[in-house]
Short mmCIF file of C-alpha atoms and ligand atoms in Angstrom, two decimals:
data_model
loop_
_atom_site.label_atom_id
_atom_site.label_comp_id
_atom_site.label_asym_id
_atom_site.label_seq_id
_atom_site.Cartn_x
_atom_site.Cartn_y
_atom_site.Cartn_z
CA UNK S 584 56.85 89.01 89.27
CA UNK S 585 57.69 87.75 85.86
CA UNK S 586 60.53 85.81 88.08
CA UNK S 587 58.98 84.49 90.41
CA UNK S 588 55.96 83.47 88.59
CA UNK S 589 58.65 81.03 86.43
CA UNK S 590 60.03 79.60 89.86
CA UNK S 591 56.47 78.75 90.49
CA UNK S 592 55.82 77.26 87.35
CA UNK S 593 59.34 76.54 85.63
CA UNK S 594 59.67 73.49 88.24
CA UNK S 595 56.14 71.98 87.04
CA UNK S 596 57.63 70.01 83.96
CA UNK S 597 60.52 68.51 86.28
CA UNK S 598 57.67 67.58 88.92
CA UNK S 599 55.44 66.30 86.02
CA UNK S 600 58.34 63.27 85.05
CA UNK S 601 57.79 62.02 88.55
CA UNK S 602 54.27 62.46 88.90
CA UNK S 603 51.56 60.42 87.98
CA UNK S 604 48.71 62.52 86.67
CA UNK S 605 46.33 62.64 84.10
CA UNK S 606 46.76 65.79 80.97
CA UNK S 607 43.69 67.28 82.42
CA UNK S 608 45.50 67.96 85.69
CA UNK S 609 47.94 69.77 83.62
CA UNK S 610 44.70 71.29 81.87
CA UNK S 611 43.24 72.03 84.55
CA UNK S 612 46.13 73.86 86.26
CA UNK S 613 47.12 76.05 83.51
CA UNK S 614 44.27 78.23 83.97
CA UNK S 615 42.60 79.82 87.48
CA UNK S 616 39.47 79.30 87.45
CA UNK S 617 38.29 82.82 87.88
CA UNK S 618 39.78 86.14 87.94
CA UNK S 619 37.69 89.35 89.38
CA UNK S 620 38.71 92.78 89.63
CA UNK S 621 36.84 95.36 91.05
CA UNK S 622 36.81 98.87 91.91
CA UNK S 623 36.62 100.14 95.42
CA UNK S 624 35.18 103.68 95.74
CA UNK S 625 36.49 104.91 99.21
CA UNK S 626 35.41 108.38 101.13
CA UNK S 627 39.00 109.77 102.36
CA UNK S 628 38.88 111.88 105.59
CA UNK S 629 38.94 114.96 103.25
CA UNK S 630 35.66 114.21 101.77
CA UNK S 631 36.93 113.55 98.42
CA UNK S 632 36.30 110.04 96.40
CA UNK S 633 39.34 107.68 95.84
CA UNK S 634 38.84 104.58 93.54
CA UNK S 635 41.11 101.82 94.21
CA UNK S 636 41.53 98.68 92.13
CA UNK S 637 41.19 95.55 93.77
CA UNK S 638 41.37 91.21 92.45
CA UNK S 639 40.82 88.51 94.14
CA UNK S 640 41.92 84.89 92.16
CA UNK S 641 40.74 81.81 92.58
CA UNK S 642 43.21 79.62 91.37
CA UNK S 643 42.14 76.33 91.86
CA UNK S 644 39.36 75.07 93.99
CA UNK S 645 39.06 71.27 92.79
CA UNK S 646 40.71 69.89 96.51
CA UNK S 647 38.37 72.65 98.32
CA UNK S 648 37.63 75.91 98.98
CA UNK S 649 40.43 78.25 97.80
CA UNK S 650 42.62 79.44 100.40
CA UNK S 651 45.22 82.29 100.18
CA UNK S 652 45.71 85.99 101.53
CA UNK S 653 45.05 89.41 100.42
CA UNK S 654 47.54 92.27 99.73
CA UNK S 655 48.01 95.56 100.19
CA UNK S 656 50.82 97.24 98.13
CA UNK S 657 51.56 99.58 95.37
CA UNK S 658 52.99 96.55 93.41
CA UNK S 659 49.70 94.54 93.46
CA UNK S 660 48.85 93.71 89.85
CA UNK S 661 46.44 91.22 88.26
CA UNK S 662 49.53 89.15 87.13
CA UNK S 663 50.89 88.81 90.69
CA UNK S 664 48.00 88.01 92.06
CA UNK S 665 47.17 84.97 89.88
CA UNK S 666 51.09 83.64 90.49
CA UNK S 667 50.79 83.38 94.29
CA UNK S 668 47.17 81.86 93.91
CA UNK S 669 49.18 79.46 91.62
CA UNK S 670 51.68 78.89 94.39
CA UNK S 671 49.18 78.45 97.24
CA UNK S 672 47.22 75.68 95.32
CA UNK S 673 50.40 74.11 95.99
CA UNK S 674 51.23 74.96 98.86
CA UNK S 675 48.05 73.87 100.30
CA UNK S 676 48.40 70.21 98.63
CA UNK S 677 52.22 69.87 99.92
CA UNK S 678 50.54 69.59 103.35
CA UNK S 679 47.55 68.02 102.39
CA UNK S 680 45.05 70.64 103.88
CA UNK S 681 41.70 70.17 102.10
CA UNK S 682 41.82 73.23 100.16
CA UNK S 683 42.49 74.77 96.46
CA UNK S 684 44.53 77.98 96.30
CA UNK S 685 43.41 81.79 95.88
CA UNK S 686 44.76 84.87 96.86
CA UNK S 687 43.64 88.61 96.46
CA UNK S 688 45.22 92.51 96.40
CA UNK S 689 44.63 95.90 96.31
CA UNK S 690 46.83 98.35 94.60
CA UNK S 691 47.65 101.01 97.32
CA UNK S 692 50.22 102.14 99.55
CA UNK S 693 48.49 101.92 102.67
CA UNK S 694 50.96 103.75 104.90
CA UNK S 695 49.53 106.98 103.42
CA UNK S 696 46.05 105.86 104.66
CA UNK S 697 44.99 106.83 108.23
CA UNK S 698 43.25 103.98 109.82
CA UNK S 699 39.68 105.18 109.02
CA UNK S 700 40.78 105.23 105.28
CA UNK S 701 42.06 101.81 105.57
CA UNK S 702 38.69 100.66 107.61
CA UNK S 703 36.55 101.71 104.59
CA UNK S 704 38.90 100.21 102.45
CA UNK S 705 39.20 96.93 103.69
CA UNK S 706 35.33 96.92 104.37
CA UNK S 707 34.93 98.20 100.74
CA UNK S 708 36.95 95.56 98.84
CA UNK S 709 34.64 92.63 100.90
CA UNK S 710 31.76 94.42 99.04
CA UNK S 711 33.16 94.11 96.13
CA UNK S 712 34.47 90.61 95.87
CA UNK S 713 31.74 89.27 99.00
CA UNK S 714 30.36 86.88 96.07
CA UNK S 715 33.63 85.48 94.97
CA UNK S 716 34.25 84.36 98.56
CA UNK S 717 33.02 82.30 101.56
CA UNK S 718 33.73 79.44 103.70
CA UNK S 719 33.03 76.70 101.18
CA UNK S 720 34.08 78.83 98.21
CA UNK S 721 37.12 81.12 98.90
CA UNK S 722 38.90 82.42 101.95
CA UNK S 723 40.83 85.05 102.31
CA UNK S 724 43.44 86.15 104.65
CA UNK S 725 46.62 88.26 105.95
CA UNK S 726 49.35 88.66 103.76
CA UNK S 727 51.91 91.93 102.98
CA UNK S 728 50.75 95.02 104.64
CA UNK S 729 47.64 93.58 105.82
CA UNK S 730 46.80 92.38 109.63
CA UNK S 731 44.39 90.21 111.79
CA UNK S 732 43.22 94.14 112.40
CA UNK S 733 41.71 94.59 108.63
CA UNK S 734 40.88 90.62 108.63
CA UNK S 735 38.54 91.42 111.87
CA UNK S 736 37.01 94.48 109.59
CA UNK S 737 36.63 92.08 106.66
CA UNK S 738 34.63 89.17 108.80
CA UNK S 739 32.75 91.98 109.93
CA UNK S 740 31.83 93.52 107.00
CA UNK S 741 31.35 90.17 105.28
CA UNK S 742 28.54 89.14 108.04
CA UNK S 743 27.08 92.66 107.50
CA UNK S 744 26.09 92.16 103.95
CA UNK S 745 25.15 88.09 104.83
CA UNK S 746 23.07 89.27 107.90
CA UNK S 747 24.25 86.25 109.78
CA UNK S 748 27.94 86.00 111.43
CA UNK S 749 30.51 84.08 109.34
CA UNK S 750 34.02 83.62 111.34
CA UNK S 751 34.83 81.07 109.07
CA UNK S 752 34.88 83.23 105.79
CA UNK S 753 38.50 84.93 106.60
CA UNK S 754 41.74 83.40 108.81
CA UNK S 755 43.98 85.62 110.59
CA UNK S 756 41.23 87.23 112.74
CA UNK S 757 41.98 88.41 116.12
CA UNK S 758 41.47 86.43 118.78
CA UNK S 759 38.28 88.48 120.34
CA UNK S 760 36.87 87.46 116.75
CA UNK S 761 37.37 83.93 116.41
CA UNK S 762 41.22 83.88 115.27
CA UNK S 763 43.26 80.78 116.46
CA UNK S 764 45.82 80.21 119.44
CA UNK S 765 49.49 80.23 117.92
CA UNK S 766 48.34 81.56 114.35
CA UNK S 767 51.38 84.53 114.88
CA UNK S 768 54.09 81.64 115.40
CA UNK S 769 52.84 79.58 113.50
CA UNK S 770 54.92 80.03 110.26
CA UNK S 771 57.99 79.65 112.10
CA UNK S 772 57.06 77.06 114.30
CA UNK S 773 56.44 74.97 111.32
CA UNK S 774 59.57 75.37 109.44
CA UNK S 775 61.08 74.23 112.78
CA UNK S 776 59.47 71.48 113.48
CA UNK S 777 60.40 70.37 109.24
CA UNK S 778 63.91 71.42 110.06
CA UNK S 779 63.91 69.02 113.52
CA UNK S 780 62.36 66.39 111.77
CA UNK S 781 65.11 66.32 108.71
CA UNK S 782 68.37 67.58 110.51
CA UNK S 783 69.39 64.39 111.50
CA UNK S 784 69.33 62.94 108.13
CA UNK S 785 71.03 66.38 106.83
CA UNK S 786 73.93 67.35 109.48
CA UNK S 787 75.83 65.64 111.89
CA UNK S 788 77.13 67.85 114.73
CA UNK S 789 75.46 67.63 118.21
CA UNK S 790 74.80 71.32 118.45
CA UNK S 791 74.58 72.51 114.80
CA UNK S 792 75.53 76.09 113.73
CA UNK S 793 72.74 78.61 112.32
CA UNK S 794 72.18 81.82 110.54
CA UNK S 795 69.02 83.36 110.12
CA UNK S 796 68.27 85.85 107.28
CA UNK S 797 65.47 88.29 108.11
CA UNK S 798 64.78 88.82 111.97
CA UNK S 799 61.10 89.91 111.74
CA UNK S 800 57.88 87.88 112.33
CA UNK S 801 58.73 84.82 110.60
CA UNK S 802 62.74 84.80 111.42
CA UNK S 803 62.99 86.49 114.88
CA UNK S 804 60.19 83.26 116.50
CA UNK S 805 62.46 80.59 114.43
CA UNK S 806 65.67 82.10 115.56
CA UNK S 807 64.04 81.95 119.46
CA UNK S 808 62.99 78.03 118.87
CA UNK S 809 66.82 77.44 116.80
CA UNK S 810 68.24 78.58 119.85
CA UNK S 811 65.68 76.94 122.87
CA UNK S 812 66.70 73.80 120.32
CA UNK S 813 70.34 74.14 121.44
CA UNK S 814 71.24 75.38 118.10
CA UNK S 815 73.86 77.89 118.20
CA UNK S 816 72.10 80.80 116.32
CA UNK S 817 75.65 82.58 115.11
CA UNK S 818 73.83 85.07 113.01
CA UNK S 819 70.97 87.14 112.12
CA UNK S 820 69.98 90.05 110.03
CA UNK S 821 67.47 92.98 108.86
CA UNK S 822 67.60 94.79 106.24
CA UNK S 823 70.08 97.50 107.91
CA UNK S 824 72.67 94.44 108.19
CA UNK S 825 73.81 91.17 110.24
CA UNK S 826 75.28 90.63 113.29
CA UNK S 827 78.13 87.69 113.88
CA UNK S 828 79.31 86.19 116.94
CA UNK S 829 81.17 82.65 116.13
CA UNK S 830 80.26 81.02 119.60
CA UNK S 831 76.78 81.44 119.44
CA UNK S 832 74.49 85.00 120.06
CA UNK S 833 72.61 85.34 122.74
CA UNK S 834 68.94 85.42 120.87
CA UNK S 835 66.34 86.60 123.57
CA UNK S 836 68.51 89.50 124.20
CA UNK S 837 68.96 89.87 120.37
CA UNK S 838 65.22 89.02 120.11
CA UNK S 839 64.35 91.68 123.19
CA UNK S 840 66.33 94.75 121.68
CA UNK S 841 64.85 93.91 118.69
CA UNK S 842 61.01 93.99 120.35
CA UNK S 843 62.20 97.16 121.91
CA UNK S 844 63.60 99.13 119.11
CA UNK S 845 61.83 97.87 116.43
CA UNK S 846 65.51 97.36 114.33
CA UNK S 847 68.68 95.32 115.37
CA UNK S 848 69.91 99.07 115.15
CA UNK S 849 69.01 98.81 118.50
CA UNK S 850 71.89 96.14 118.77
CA UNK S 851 74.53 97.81 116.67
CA UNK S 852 74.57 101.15 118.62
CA UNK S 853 76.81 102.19 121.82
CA UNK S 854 74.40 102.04 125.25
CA UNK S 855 73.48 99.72 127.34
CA UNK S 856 70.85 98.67 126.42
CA UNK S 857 73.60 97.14 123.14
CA UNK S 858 75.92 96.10 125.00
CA UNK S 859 74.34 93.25 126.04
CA UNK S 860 74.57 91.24 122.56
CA UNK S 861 77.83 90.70 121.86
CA UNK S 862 78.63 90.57 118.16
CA UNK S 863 80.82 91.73 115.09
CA UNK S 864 79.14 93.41 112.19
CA UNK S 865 78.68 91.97 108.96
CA UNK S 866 76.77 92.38 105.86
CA UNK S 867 73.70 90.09 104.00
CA UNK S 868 76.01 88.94 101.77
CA UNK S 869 78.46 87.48 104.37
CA UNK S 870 75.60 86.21 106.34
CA UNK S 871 74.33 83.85 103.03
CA UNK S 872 78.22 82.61 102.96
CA UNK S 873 78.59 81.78 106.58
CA UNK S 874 80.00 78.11 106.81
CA UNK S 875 77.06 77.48 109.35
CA UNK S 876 75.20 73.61 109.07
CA UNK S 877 71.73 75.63 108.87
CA UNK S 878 70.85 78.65 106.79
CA UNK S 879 67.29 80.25 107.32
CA UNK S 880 66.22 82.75 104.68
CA UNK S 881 63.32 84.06 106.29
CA UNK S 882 63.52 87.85 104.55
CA UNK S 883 62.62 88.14 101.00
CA UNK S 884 62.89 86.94 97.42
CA UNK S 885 65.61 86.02 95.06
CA UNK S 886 68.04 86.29 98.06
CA UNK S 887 70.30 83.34 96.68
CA UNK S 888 70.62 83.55 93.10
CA UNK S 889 73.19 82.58 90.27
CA UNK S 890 75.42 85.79 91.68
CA UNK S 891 76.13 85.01 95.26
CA UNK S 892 74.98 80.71 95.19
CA UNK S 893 78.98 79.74 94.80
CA UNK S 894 79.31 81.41 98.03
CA UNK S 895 76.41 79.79 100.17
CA UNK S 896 78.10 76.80 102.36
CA UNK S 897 75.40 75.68 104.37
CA UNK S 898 74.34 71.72 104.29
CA UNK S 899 70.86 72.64 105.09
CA UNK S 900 68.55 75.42 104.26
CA UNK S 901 65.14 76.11 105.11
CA UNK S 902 63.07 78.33 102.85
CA UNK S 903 60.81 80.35 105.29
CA UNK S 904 60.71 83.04 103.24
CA UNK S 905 58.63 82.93 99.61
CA UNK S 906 60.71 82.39 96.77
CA UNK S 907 64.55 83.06 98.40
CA UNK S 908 66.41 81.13 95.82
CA UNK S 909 66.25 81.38 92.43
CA UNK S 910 65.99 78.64 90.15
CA UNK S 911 69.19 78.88 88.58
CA UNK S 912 70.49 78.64 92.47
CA UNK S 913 68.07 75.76 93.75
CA UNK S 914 70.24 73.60 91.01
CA UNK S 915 73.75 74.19 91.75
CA UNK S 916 72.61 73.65 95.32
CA UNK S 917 70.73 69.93 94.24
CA UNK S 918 74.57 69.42 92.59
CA UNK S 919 76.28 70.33 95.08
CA UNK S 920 74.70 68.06 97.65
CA UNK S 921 73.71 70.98 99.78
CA UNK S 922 69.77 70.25 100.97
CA UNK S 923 66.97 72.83 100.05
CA UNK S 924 64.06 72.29 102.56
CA UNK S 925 61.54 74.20 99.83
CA UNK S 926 59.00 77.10 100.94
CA UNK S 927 55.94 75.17 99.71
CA UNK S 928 56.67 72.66 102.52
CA UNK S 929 59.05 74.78 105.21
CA UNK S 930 56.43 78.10 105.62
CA UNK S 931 53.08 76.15 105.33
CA UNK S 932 52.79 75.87 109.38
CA UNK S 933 51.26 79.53 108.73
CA UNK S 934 48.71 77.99 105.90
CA UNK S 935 48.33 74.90 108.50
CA UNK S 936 47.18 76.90 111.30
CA UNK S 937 44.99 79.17 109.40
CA UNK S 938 43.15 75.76 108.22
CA UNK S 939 42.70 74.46 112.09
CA UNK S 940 41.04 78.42 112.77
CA UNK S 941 38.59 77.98 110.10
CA UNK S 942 37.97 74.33 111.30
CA UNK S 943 37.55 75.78 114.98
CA UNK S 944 35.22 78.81 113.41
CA UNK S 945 33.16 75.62 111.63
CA UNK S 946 33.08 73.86 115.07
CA UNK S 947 32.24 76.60 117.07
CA UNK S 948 35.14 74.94 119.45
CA UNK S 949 38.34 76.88 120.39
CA UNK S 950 41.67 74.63 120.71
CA UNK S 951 44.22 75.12 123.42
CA UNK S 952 47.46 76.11 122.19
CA UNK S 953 48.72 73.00 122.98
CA UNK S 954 46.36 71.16 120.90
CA UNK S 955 47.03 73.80 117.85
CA UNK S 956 50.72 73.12 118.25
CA UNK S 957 50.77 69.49 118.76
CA UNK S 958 48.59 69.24 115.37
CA UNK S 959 50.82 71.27 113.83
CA UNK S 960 53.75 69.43 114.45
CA UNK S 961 51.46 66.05 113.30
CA UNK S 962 51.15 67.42 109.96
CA UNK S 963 54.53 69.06 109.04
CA UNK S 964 56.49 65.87 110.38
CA UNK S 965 54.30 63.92 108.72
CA UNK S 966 54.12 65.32 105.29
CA UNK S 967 58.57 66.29 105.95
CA UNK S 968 58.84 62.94 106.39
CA UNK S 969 57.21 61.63 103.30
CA UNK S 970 58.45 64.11 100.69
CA UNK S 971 61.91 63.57 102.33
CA UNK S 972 61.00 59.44 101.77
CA UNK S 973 59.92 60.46 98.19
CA UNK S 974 62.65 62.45 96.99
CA UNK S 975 64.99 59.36 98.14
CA UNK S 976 63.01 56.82 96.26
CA UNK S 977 62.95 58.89 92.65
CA UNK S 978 66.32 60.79 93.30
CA UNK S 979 64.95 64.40 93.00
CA UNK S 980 65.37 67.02 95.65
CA UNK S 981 62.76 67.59 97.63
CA UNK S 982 61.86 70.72 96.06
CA UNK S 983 60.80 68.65 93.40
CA UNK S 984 59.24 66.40 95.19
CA UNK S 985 56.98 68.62 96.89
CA UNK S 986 55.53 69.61 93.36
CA UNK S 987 55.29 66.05 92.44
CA UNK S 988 53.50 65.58 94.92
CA UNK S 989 51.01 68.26 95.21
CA UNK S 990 50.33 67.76 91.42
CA UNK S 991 49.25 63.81 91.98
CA UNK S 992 47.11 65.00 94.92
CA UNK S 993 45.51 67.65 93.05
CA UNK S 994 45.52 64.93 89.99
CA UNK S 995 43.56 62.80 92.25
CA UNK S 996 40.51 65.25 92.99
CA UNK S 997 40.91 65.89 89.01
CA UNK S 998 40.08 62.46 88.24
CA UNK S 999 37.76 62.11 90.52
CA UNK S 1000 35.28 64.86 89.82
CA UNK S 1001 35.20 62.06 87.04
CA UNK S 1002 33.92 64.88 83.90
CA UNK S 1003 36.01 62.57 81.95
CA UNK S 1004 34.87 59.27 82.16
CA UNK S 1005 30.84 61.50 82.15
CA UNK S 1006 32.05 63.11 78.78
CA UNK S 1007 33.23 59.62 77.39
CA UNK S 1008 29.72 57.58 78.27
P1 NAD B 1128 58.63 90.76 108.21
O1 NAD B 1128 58.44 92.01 107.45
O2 NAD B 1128 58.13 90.67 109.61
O3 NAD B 1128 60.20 90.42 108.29
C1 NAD B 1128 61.07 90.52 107.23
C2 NAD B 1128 62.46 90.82 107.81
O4 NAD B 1128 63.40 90.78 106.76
C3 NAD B 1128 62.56 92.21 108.44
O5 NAD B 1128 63.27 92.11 109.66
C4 NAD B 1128 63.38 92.99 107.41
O6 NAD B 1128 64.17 94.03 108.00
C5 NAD B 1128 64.25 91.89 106.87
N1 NAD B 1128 64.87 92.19 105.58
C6 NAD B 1128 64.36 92.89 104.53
N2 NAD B 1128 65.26 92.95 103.54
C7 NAD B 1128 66.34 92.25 103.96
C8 NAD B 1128 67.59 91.94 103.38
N3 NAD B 1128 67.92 92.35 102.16
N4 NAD B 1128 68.45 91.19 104.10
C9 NAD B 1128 68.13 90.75 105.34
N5 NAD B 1128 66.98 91.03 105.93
C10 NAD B 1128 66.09 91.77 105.25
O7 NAD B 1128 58.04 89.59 107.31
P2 NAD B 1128 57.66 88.10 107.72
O8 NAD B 1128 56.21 88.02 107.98
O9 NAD B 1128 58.61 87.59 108.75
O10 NAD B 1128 57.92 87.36 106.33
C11 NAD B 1128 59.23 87.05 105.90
C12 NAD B 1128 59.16 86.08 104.73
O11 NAD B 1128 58.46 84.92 105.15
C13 NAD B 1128 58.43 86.60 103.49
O12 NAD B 1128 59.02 86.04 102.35
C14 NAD B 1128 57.05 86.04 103.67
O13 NAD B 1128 56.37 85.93 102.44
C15 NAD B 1128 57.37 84.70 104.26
N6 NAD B 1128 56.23 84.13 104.96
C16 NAD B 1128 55.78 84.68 106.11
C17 NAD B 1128 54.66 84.13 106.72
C18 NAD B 1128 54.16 84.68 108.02
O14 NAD B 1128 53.20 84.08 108.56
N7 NAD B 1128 54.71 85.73 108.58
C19 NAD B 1128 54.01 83.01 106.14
C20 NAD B 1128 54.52 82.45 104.96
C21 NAD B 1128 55.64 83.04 104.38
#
């Protein structure tokens, strides 16, 4: 986490040259503003006690509430927690949603819970951190291992000890509970409608060539829209490996097998139900050096790094996943002309969309998913558009950029709490 907590920050000082903000911005931001960790006794099914240890971090709240999700994994740790609270008071600023950044954990494996375990679990960490959070102070919502499922329990459990229902506290909920139209494609739906509004200015070719790293939530949906697109989608992979075919796959039967089996496995095996994808087999690596116009790392971190970045050919590539290329990478990259659409700005449609449900919750309105899509769209061409404008006018990538400006918008609410110019009269 050590790693990626320098990609978050490491880039600050670059942004900071091109940014116009005050030192107590930079004050301000070196610190989150509070840090609680609690412990969650739970009753497992075989009567025993269990105490887990749970944080929730709110980063920065100066723009508005804090905004961020909560994990559940042995890795959580008080460290990692505070980095991605770091990285969604970015994030949240990059698109210009009226919110700080937070984000919360709790250290277990929760594949060895059964699901009443994980019930009094989730329902036990809201009564631990229920005063740290709330719709005009902090709100959580899904991130690794956790589901609109465990949000529903949370919102629940949140009203319970408010004695008044409170949809807004928590994003992510299911629908029956308040949760939005399009919030499950809405990461990927976002990083497409970035990618459409900046291929022009990035590749040529009519019908540009794709490869998607990571065919689960995130990739499998912006593989589907690549392809609907008239991209032709010429690879994609899980963790098991990639498949290859040159003249295009055919992605809703990659995308159905996939659905069906749970693993491309279901692809690479002998049956019929395989044979309808035709394709080579390839490894991860390969797929990252495929001269395609449009890479999509949409799996994990570190992916493209100072080992394998030589390799990478793509002109464009769209960080849907968190953190794929190092920092080291992200240079030779800028050097080498090749375009880095950055994760702060290509998977915030899932940020964006959790925003519009707790703006429906406030409203007591549900959208159409029309309206939720057309909004999004709005708001990631929009803000593409400008960073893309930005990084043109000071000759920075837009990685850069995107930091740059996030800090002057956060800079902005700084200034104008005005403590300064109070402290001065
Ligand atoms: P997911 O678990 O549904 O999918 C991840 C996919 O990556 C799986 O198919 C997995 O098999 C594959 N994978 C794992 N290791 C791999 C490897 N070495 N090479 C190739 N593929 C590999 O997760 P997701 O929700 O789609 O998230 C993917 C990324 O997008 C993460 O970095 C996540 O933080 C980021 N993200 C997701 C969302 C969202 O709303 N889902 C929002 C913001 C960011």
């Amino acid at each position: 986490m050590a790693d990626l907590f320098e990609s978050a920050t490491g880039i600050i000082d670059e942004a900071l040259a091109h940014a116009d903000v005050s030192e107590d911005t930079v004050e301000r931001l070196k610190h989150p503003r509070s840090a609680l960790a609690v412990s969650i006794p739970v009753r497992m099914d075989d009567g025993s006690l269990k105490t887990f240890q749970g944080y929730r971090v709110r980063y920065n709240d100066v723009r508005g509430p804090a905004k961020g999700g909560i994990r559940f994994h042995p890795d959580v740790s008080l460290d990692e927690v505070q980095t991605l609270a770091f990285w969604m008071t970015i994030k949240c600023a990059v698109v210009d949603l009226p919110y700080g950044g937070g984000k919360g954990g709790v250290i277990v494996n929760p594949k060895e819970l059964s699901l009443s375990e994980l019930e009094r679990l989730s329902r036990g960490y809201i009564d631990g951190v229920c005063d740290a959070i709330g719709p005009d102070v902090d709100i959580p919502a899904p991130d690794v291992y956790t589901n609109a499922m465990i949000m529903g329990w949370m919102m629940d459990q949140y009203s319970i000890i408010k004695r008044g229902r409170t949809p807004a506290v928590i994003t992510g909920k299911p629908l029956s509970l308040g949760g939005s139209l399009g919030r499950d494609t809405a990461t990927a739906d976002g990083g497409f409608f970035v990618t459409q509004a900046l291929r022009s200015k990035i590749i040529d070719a009519d019908q540009p060539t794709a490869a998607v790293q990571g065919f689960g939530n995130a990739g499998m949906t912006m593989a589907e829209l690549l392809h609907e697109a008239g991209y032709k989608v010429v690879a994609v992979s899980d963790s098991q490996g990639a498949i290859h075919k040159p003249d295009g796959l055919h992605v809703p039967s990659v995308a159905k097998i996939k659905r069906e089996s749970r693993a491309l496995k279901g692809v690479y095996c002998e049956g019929s139900v395989c044979e309808v994808v035709e394709h080579d087999q390839i490894t991860n690596e390969d797929l990252l050096a495929l001269d395609v116009d449009l890479l999509v790392p949409a799996a994990l971190e570190n992916a493209i790094s100072a080992d394998n970045v030589a390799d990478v050919k793509a002109k464009m590539i769209v960080e849907l996943a968190n953190g794929p290329i190092t920092p080291e990478a992200d240079k030779v990259l800028y050097d080498n002309g090749q375009v880095v659409v950055p994760d702060v700005l290509a998977n915030a449609g899932g940020v964006t969309v959790s925003y519009f449900e707790w703006v429906q919750n406030r409203q007591g309105y549900a959208w159409s998913a029309d309206m939720v899509r057309d909004r999004l769209k709005e708001r990631m061409v929009t803000e593409g558009e400008r960073l893309w404008g930005f990084a043109e006018d000071k000759g920075v990538s837009l990685r850069v950029a995107a930091y740059a400006q996030a800090l002057e918008r956060i800079g902005a609410a700084v200034d104008a709490t005005g403590h300064k110019a109070d402290f001065a009269s």
